[in-house]
Amino acid sequence: MDVPPEVDSLRMVEYEEEVRRLMETERDSAMLVAEEAAQYCKSNSFLAGEALFVSLQGVIATSAGKMGEAMGFLRQGLRLRMAADVPDTAGLARSYDNIGNIHFYQGNLDAAVENFRRSYHFFMSIEDSANATLILNNLGAVLVEEGRYSQALELYLQITDFYERNQDSTFLALAYLNTAEINLSLENPDEVRQWIDKAISVAAA
């Protein structure tokens, strides 16, 4: 994120580090810091910075289970990112992903899919395959929720292939377990055992 000359770049870094440090354990404090940072950016007409901290307020509210409040922040952050002079493609992708997650939590599956697809498109446009693969996982979760197991399996096979090629053992083990679970729903016991064995092998390595 390019910081304009009228904005204190060190202060921006400190704000973000403080918010991320606090958001897991002291949400109220993290929210206050994010609010102060957003106001500082707004007073300096720094849309990208304001979008970041408003969006972080949405993430904090989501982690606290305040979905209505979170949606308000996330939509505001998305509008700010869309209005910025310099496009923040990764930021837009994260905004759509976060909004999609809330729709999924609330059972609005069509809206969740729409936002996940937009997120996937933006991540792929900047060749961020790692985050795009995480979005495929979210889309797979929607298909599972809808009982569309065969389609979900196709996505999870894409996901396992990506992690195998990139030798990402942490996500690979989870991908194998997800694939085993889908095969369980499809009543493929031999496949279930095969994928569980793979997950155990990766976890034990």
PDB file of C-alpha atoms in Angstrom:
ATOM      1  CA  MET A   1       0.000   0.000   0.000  1.00  0.00           C
ATOM      2  CA  ASP A   2       1.530   3.291  -1.147  1.00  0.00           C
ATOM      3  CA  VAL A   3       1.308   5.932   1.570  1.00  0.00           C
ATOM      4  CA  PRO A   4       0.956   9.562   0.427  1.00  0.00           C
ATOM      5  CA  PRO A   5       3.538  12.066   1.712  1.00  0.00           C
ATOM      6  CA  GLU A   6       1.078  13.823   4.037  1.00  0.00           C
ATOM      7  CA  VAL A   7       0.506  10.568   5.938  1.00  0.00           C
ATOM      8  CA  ASP A   8       2.985   9.331   8.551  1.00  0.00           C
ATOM      9  CA  SER A   9       3.977   5.907   7.146  1.00  0.00           C
ATOM     10  CA  LEU A  10       5.555   4.775  10.434  1.00  0.00           C
ATOM     11  CA  ARG A  11       2.354   5.634  12.268  1.00  0.00           C
ATOM     12  CA  MET A  12       0.404   3.552   9.748  1.00  0.00           C
ATOM     13  CA  VAL A  13       2.660   0.538  10.336  1.00  0.00           C
ATOM     14  CA  GLU A  14       2.338   0.929  14.107  1.00  0.00           C
ATOM     15  CA  TYR A  15      -1.447   1.173  13.886  1.00  0.00           C
ATOM     16  CA  GLU A  16      -1.701  -2.002  11.822  1.00  0.00           C
ATOM     17  CA  GLU A  17       0.712  -3.964  13.990  1.00  0.00           C
ATOM     18  CA  GLU A  18      -1.161  -2.897  17.133  1.00  0.00           C
ATOM     19  CA  VAL A  19      -4.561  -3.834  15.723  1.00  0.00           C
ATOM     20  CA  ARG A  20      -3.365  -7.261  14.575  1.00  0.00           C
ATOM     21  CA  ARG A  21      -1.633  -7.888  17.921  1.00  0.00           C
ATOM     22  CA  LEU A  22      -4.758  -7.057  19.911  1.00  0.00           C
ATOM     23  CA  MET A  23      -7.499  -8.511  17.727  1.00  0.00           C
ATOM     24  CA  GLU A  24      -7.104 -12.122  18.905  1.00  0.00           C
ATOM     25  CA  THR A  25      -7.209 -11.456  22.639  1.00  0.00           C
ATOM     26  CA  GLU A  26      -8.390  -7.866  23.276  1.00  0.00           C
ATOM     27  CA  ARG A  27     -11.044  -7.191  20.651  1.00  0.00           C
ATOM     28  CA  ASP A  28     -12.437  -4.044  22.263  1.00  0.00           C
ATOM     29  CA  SER A  29      -8.980  -2.464  22.384  1.00  0.00           C
ATOM     30  CA  ALA A  30      -8.258  -3.575  18.839  1.00  0.00           C
ATOM     31  CA  MET A  31     -11.526  -2.008  17.671  1.00  0.00           C
ATOM     32  CA  LEU A  32     -10.637   1.320  19.312  1.00  0.00           C
ATOM     33  CA  VAL A  33      -7.193   1.394  17.680  1.00  0.00           C
ATOM     34  CA  ALA A  34      -8.649   0.468  14.273  1.00  0.00           C
ATOM     35  CA  GLU A  35     -11.280   3.201  14.658  1.00  0.00           C
ATOM     36  CA  GLU A  36      -8.616   5.780  15.539  1.00  0.00           C
ATOM     37  CA  ALA A  37      -6.472   4.679  12.587  1.00  0.00           C
ATOM     38  CA  ALA A  38      -9.414   4.857  10.177  1.00  0.00           C
ATOM     39  CA  GLN A  39     -10.231   8.366  11.385  1.00  0.00           C
ATOM     40  CA  TYR A  40      -6.591   9.433  10.977  1.00  0.00           C
ATOM     41  CA  CYS A  41      -6.605   8.163   7.396  1.00  0.00           C
ATOM     42  CA  LYS A  42      -9.938   9.831   6.676  1.00  0.00           C
ATOM     43  CA  SER A  43      -8.690  13.173   7.986  1.00  0.00           C
ATOM     44  CA  ASN A  44      -5.794  12.908   5.527  1.00  0.00           C
ATOM     45  CA  SER A  45      -8.011  11.767   2.605  1.00  0.00           C
ATOM     46  CA  PHE A  46      -6.149   8.447   2.491  1.00  0.00           C
ATOM     47  CA  LEU A  47      -8.860   6.122   1.151  1.00  0.00           C
ATOM     48  CA  ALA A  48      -6.746   2.969   0.956  1.00  0.00           C
ATOM     49  CA  GLY A  49      -5.664   3.292   4.578  1.00  0.00           C
ATOM     50  CA  GLU A  50      -9.184   4.089   5.741  1.00  0.00           C
ATOM     51  CA  ALA A  51     -10.448   1.046   3.824  1.00  0.00           C
ATOM     52  CA  LEU A  52      -7.875  -1.182   5.516  1.00  0.00           C
ATOM     53  CA  PHE A  53      -8.791  -0.166   9.050  1.00  0.00           C
ATOM     54  CA  VAL A  54     -12.538  -0.104   8.460  1.00  0.00           C
ATOM     55  CA  SER A  55     -12.205  -3.619   7.022  1.00  0.00           C
ATOM     56  CA  LEU A  56     -10.190  -4.698  10.055  1.00  0.00           C
ATOM     57  CA  GLN A  57     -13.036  -3.444  12.237  1.00  0.00           C
ATOM     58  CA  GLY A  58     -15.258  -5.778  10.244  1.00  0.00           C
ATOM     59  CA  VAL A  59     -12.900  -8.706  10.850  1.00  0.00           C
ATOM     60  CA  ILE A  60     -12.817  -7.944  14.583  1.00  0.00           C
ATOM     61  CA  ALA A  61     -16.619  -7.741  14.744  1.00  0.00           C
ATOM     62  CA  THR A  62     -16.866 -11.045  12.852  1.00  0.00           C
ATOM     63  CA  SER A  63     -14.568 -12.770  15.356  1.00  0.00           C
ATOM     64  CA  ALA A  64     -16.804 -11.443  18.139  1.00  0.00           C
ATOM     65  CA  GLY A  65     -19.877 -12.931  16.458  1.00  0.00           C
ATOM     66  CA  LYS A  66     -21.385  -9.505  15.686  1.00  0.00           C
ATOM     67  CA  MET A  67     -22.293 -10.348  12.114  1.00  0.00           C
ATOM     68  CA  GLY A  68     -24.614  -7.437  11.392  1.00  0.00           C
ATOM     69  CA  GLU A  69     -22.052  -4.916  12.633  1.00  0.00           C
ATOM     70  CA  ALA A  70     -19.292  -6.738  10.786  1.00  0.00           C
ATOM     71  CA  MET A  71     -21.194  -6.659   7.485  1.00  0.00           C
ATOM     72  CA  GLY A  72     -21.595  -2.902   7.803  1.00  0.00           C
ATOM     73  CA  PHE A  73     -17.872  -2.374   8.278  1.00  0.00           C
ATOM     74  CA  LEU A  74     -16.909  -4.798   5.510  1.00  0.00           C
ATOM     75  CA  ARG A  75     -19.260  -3.234   2.971  1.00  0.00           C
ATOM     76  CA  GLN A  76     -17.968   0.217   3.875  1.00  0.00           C
ATOM     77  CA  GLY A  77     -14.402  -1.023   3.473  1.00  0.00           C
ATOM     78  CA  LEU A  78     -15.286  -2.483   0.074  1.00  0.00           C
ATOM     79  CA  ARG A  79     -16.810   0.816  -1.081  1.00  0.00           C
ATOM     80  CA  LEU A  80     -13.687   2.685   0.025  1.00  0.00           C
ATOM     81  CA  ARG A  81     -11.419   0.245  -1.794  1.00  0.00           C
ATOM     82  CA  MET A  82     -13.463   0.601  -4.955  1.00  0.00           C
ATOM     83  CA  ALA A  83     -13.235   4.403  -4.723  1.00  0.00           C
ATOM     84  CA  ALA A  84      -9.462   4.534  -4.173  1.00  0.00           C
ATOM     85  CA  ASP A  85      -7.339   6.110  -6.908  1.00  0.00           C
ATOM     86  CA  VAL A  86      -4.978   3.124  -7.006  1.00  0.00           C
ATOM     87  CA  PRO A  87      -6.791  -0.238  -7.170  1.00  0.00           C
ATOM     88  CA  ASP A  88      -6.039  -2.561  -4.256  1.00  0.00           C
ATOM     89  CA  THR A  89      -6.786  -5.863  -5.951  1.00  0.00           C
ATOM     90  CA  ALA A  90      -5.702  -8.039  -3.027  1.00  0.00           C
ATOM     91  CA  GLY A  91      -7.733  -5.861  -0.666  1.00  0.00           C
ATOM     92  CA  LEU A  92     -10.812  -6.188  -2.872  1.00  0.00           C
ATOM     93  CA  ALA A  93     -10.340  -9.962  -2.936  1.00  0.00           C
ATOM     94  CA  ARG A  94     -10.155 -10.071   0.873  1.00  0.00           C
ATOM     95  CA  SER A  95     -13.236  -7.854   1.190  1.00  0.00           C
ATOM     96  CA  TYR A  96     -15.331 -10.134  -1.002  1.00  0.00           C
ATOM     97  CA  ASP A  97     -14.043 -13.203   0.858  1.00  0.00           C
ATOM     98  CA  ASN A  98     -14.909 -11.737   4.266  1.00  0.00           C
ATOM     99  CA  ILE A  99     -18.378 -10.705   3.077  1.00  0.00           C
ATOM    100  CA  GLY A 100     -18.878 -14.148   1.568  1.00  0.00           C
ATOM    101  CA  ASN A 101     -17.985 -15.790   4.869  1.00  0.00           C
ATOM    102  CA  ILE A 102     -20.646 -13.796   6.700  1.00  0.00           C
ATOM    103  CA  HIS A 103     -23.266 -14.704   4.101  1.00  0.00           C
ATOM    104  CA  PHE A 104     -22.241 -18.360   4.480  1.00  0.00           C
ATOM    105  CA  TYR A 105     -22.533 -18.129   8.278  1.00  0.00           C
ATOM    106  CA  GLN A 106     -26.001 -16.590   7.912  1.00  0.00           C
ATOM    107  CA  GLY A 107     -27.105 -19.274   5.455  1.00  0.00           C
ATOM    108  CA  ASN A 108     -27.267 -16.950   2.438  1.00  0.00           C
ATOM    109  CA  LEU A 109     -25.522 -19.435   0.173  1.00  0.00           C
ATOM    110  CA  ASP A 110     -26.176 -17.759  -3.186  1.00  0.00           C
ATOM    111  CA  ALA A 111     -24.745 -14.487  -1.889  1.00  0.00           C
ATOM    112  CA  ALA A 112     -21.805 -16.365  -0.387  1.00  0.00           C
ATOM    113  CA  VAL A 113     -21.014 -17.995  -3.743  1.00  0.00           C
ATOM    114  CA  GLU A 114     -21.263 -14.664  -5.582  1.00  0.00           C
ATOM    115  CA  ASN A 115     -18.773 -13.029  -3.223  1.00  0.00           C
ATOM    116  CA  PHE A 116     -16.399 -16.009  -3.136  1.00  0.00           C
ATOM    117  CA  ARG A 117     -16.332 -16.070  -6.944  1.00  0.00           C
ATOM    118  CA  ARG A 118     -15.466 -12.375  -7.067  1.00  0.00           C
ATOM    119  CA  SER A 119     -12.740 -12.929  -4.503  1.00  0.00           C
ATOM    120  CA  TYR A 120     -11.356 -15.839  -6.521  1.00  0.00           C
ATOM    121  CA  HIS A 121     -11.363 -13.724  -9.699  1.00  0.00           C
ATOM    122  CA  PHE A 122      -9.387 -10.923  -8.040  1.00  0.00           C
ATOM    123  CA  PHE A 123      -6.822 -13.265  -6.484  1.00  0.00           C
ATOM    124  CA  MET A 124      -6.308 -15.033  -9.814  1.00  0.00           C
ATOM    125  CA  SER A 125      -5.948 -11.686 -11.614  1.00  0.00           C
ATOM    126  CA  ILE A 126      -2.826 -11.011  -9.525  1.00  0.00           C
ATOM    127  CA  GLU A 127      -1.672 -14.633  -9.803  1.00  0.00           C
ATOM    128  CA  ASP A 128      -2.116 -15.276  -6.077  1.00  0.00           C
ATOM    129  CA  SER A 129      -2.813 -18.994  -6.418  1.00  0.00           C
ATOM    130  CA  ALA A 130      -2.399 -19.708  -2.699  1.00  0.00           C
ATOM    131  CA  ASN A 131      -5.236 -17.418  -1.635  1.00  0.00           C
ATOM    132  CA  ALA A 132      -7.304 -18.364  -4.682  1.00  0.00           C
ATOM    133  CA  THR A 133      -7.062 -21.989  -3.520  1.00  0.00           C
ATOM    134  CA  LEU A 134      -8.355 -21.002  -0.079  1.00  0.00           C
ATOM    135  CA  ILE A 135     -11.359 -19.444  -1.815  1.00  0.00           C
ATOM    136  CA  LEU A 136     -11.946 -22.713  -3.709  1.00  0.00           C
ATOM    137  CA  ASN A 137     -12.121 -24.345  -0.290  1.00  0.00           C
ATOM    138  CA  ASN A 138     -14.837 -21.879   0.730  1.00  0.00           C
ATOM    139  CA  LEU A 139     -16.760 -22.622  -2.469  1.00  0.00           C
ATOM    140  CA  GLY A 140     -16.405 -26.318  -1.692  1.00  0.00           C
ATOM    141  CA  ALA A 141     -17.907 -25.735   1.755  1.00  0.00           C
ATOM    142  CA  VAL A 142     -20.959 -24.139   0.112  1.00  0.00           C
ATOM    143  CA  LEU A 143     -21.380 -27.129  -2.207  1.00  0.00           C
ATOM    144  CA  VAL A 144     -21.175 -29.476   0.785  1.00  0.00           C
ATOM    145  CA  GLU A 145     -23.789 -27.408   2.624  1.00  0.00           C
ATOM    146  CA  GLU A 146     -26.043 -27.739  -0.436  1.00  0.00           C
ATOM    147  CA  GLY A 147     -25.434 -31.496  -0.608  1.00  0.00           C
ATOM    148  CA  ARG A 148     -23.698 -31.248  -3.987  1.00  0.00           C
ATOM    149  CA  TYR A 149     -20.972 -33.694  -3.012  1.00  0.00           C
ATOM    150  CA  SER A 150     -19.780 -34.731  -6.472  1.00  0.00           C
ATOM    151  CA  GLN A 151     -19.126 -31.106  -7.438  1.00  0.00           C
ATOM    152  CA  ALA A 152     -17.485 -30.472  -4.076  1.00  0.00           C
ATOM    153  CA  LEU A 153     -15.209 -33.454  -4.666  1.00  0.00           C
ATOM    154  CA  GLU A 154     -14.043 -31.963  -7.979  1.00  0.00           C
ATOM    155  CA  LEU A 155     -13.034 -28.767  -6.174  1.00  0.00           C
ATOM    156  CA  TYR A 156     -11.280 -30.591  -3.340  1.00  0.00           C
ATOM    157  CA  LEU A 157      -9.292 -32.648  -5.840  1.00  0.00           C
ATOM    158  CA  GLN A 158      -8.112 -29.374  -7.396  1.00  0.00           C
ATOM    159  CA  ILE A 159      -7.158 -28.146  -3.942  1.00  0.00           C
ATOM    160  CA  THR A 160      -5.214 -31.286  -3.019  1.00  0.00           C
ATOM    161  CA  ASP A 161      -3.409 -31.142  -6.359  1.00  0.00           C
ATOM    162  CA  PHE A 162      -2.311 -27.541  -5.659  1.00  0.00           C
ATOM    163  CA  TYR A 163      -0.967 -28.365  -2.190  1.00  0.00           C
ATOM    164  CA  GLU A 164       0.750 -31.506  -3.452  1.00  0.00           C
ATOM    165  CA  ARG A 165       2.521 -29.529  -6.170  1.00  0.00           C
ATOM    166  CA  ASN A 166       3.546 -26.842  -3.696  1.00  0.00           C
ATOM    167  CA  GLN A 167       4.466 -29.318  -0.932  1.00  0.00           C
ATOM    168  CA  ASP A 168       2.434 -27.419   1.665  1.00  0.00           C
ATOM    169  CA  SER A 169       2.120 -30.105   4.329  1.00  0.00           C
ATOM    170  CA  THR A 170      -0.079 -28.129   6.746  1.00  0.00           C
ATOM    171  CA  PHE A 171      -2.843 -27.411   4.259  1.00  0.00           C
ATOM    172  CA  LEU A 172      -2.310 -30.686   2.425  1.00  0.00           C
ATOM    173  CA  ALA A 173      -3.257 -32.792   5.439  1.00  0.00           C
ATOM    174  CA  LEU A 174      -6.442 -30.750   5.881  1.00  0.00           C
ATOM    175  CA  ALA A 175      -7.227 -31.060   2.177  1.00  0.00           C
ATOM    176  CA  TYR A 176      -6.856 -34.841   2.381  1.00  0.00           C
ATOM    177  CA  LEU A 177      -9.225 -34.961   5.360  1.00  0.00           C
ATOM    178  CA  ASN A 178     -11.773 -32.788   3.562  1.00  0.00           C
ATOM    179  CA  THR A 179     -11.574 -35.083   0.555  1.00  0.00           C
ATOM    180  CA  ALA A 180     -12.060 -38.110   2.819  1.00  0.00           C
ATOM    181  CA  GLU A 181     -15.136 -36.477   4.344  1.00  0.00           C
ATOM    182  CA  ILE A 182     -16.655 -35.846   0.919  1.00  0.00           C
ATOM    183  CA  ASN A 183     -16.075 -39.478  -0.052  1.00  0.00           C
ATOM    184  CA  LEU A 184     -17.764 -40.514   3.179  1.00  0.00           C
ATOM    185  CA  SER A 185     -20.836 -38.528   2.129  1.00  0.00           C
ATOM    186  CA  LEU A 186     -20.634 -40.205  -1.290  1.00  0.00           C
ATOM    187  CA  GLU A 187     -20.423 -43.609   0.434  1.00  0.00           C
ATOM    188  CA  ASN A 188     -17.017 -44.488  -1.017  1.00  0.00           C
ATOM    189  CA  PRO A 189     -15.436 -46.324   1.945  1.00  0.00           C
ATOM    190  CA  ASP A 190     -12.295 -47.396   0.080  1.00  0.00           C
ATOM    191  CA  GLU A 191     -11.638 -43.806  -0.968  1.00  0.00           C
ATOM    192  CA  VAL A 192     -12.242 -42.600   2.584  1.00  0.00           C
ATOM    193  CA  ARG A 193      -9.545 -44.931   3.928  1.00  0.00           C
ATOM    194  CA  GLN A 194      -7.138 -43.923   1.168  1.00  0.00           C
ATOM    195  CA  TRP A 195      -7.442 -40.190   1.873  1.00  0.00           C
ATOM    196  CA  ILE A 196      -7.278 -40.635   5.651  1.00  0.00           C
ATOM    197  CA  ASP A 197      -4.112 -42.707   5.257  1.00  0.00           C
ATOM    198  CA  LYS A 198      -2.622 -39.899   3.152  1.00  0.00           C
ATOM    199  CA  ALA A 199      -3.517 -37.314   5.798  1.00  0.00           C
ATOM    200  CA  ILE A 200      -1.931 -39.415   8.547  1.00  0.00           C
ATOM    201  CA  SER A 201       1.196 -39.912   6.456  1.00  0.00           C
ATOM    202  CA  VAL A 202       1.589 -36.158   5.868  1.00  0.00           C
ATOM    203  CA  ALA A 203       0.878 -35.291   9.510  1.00  0.00           C
ATOM    204  CA  ALA A 204       3.440 -37.856  10.719  1.00  0.00           C
ATOM    205  CA  ALA A 205       6.202 -36.667   8.358  1.00  0.00           C
TER     206      ALA A 205
END
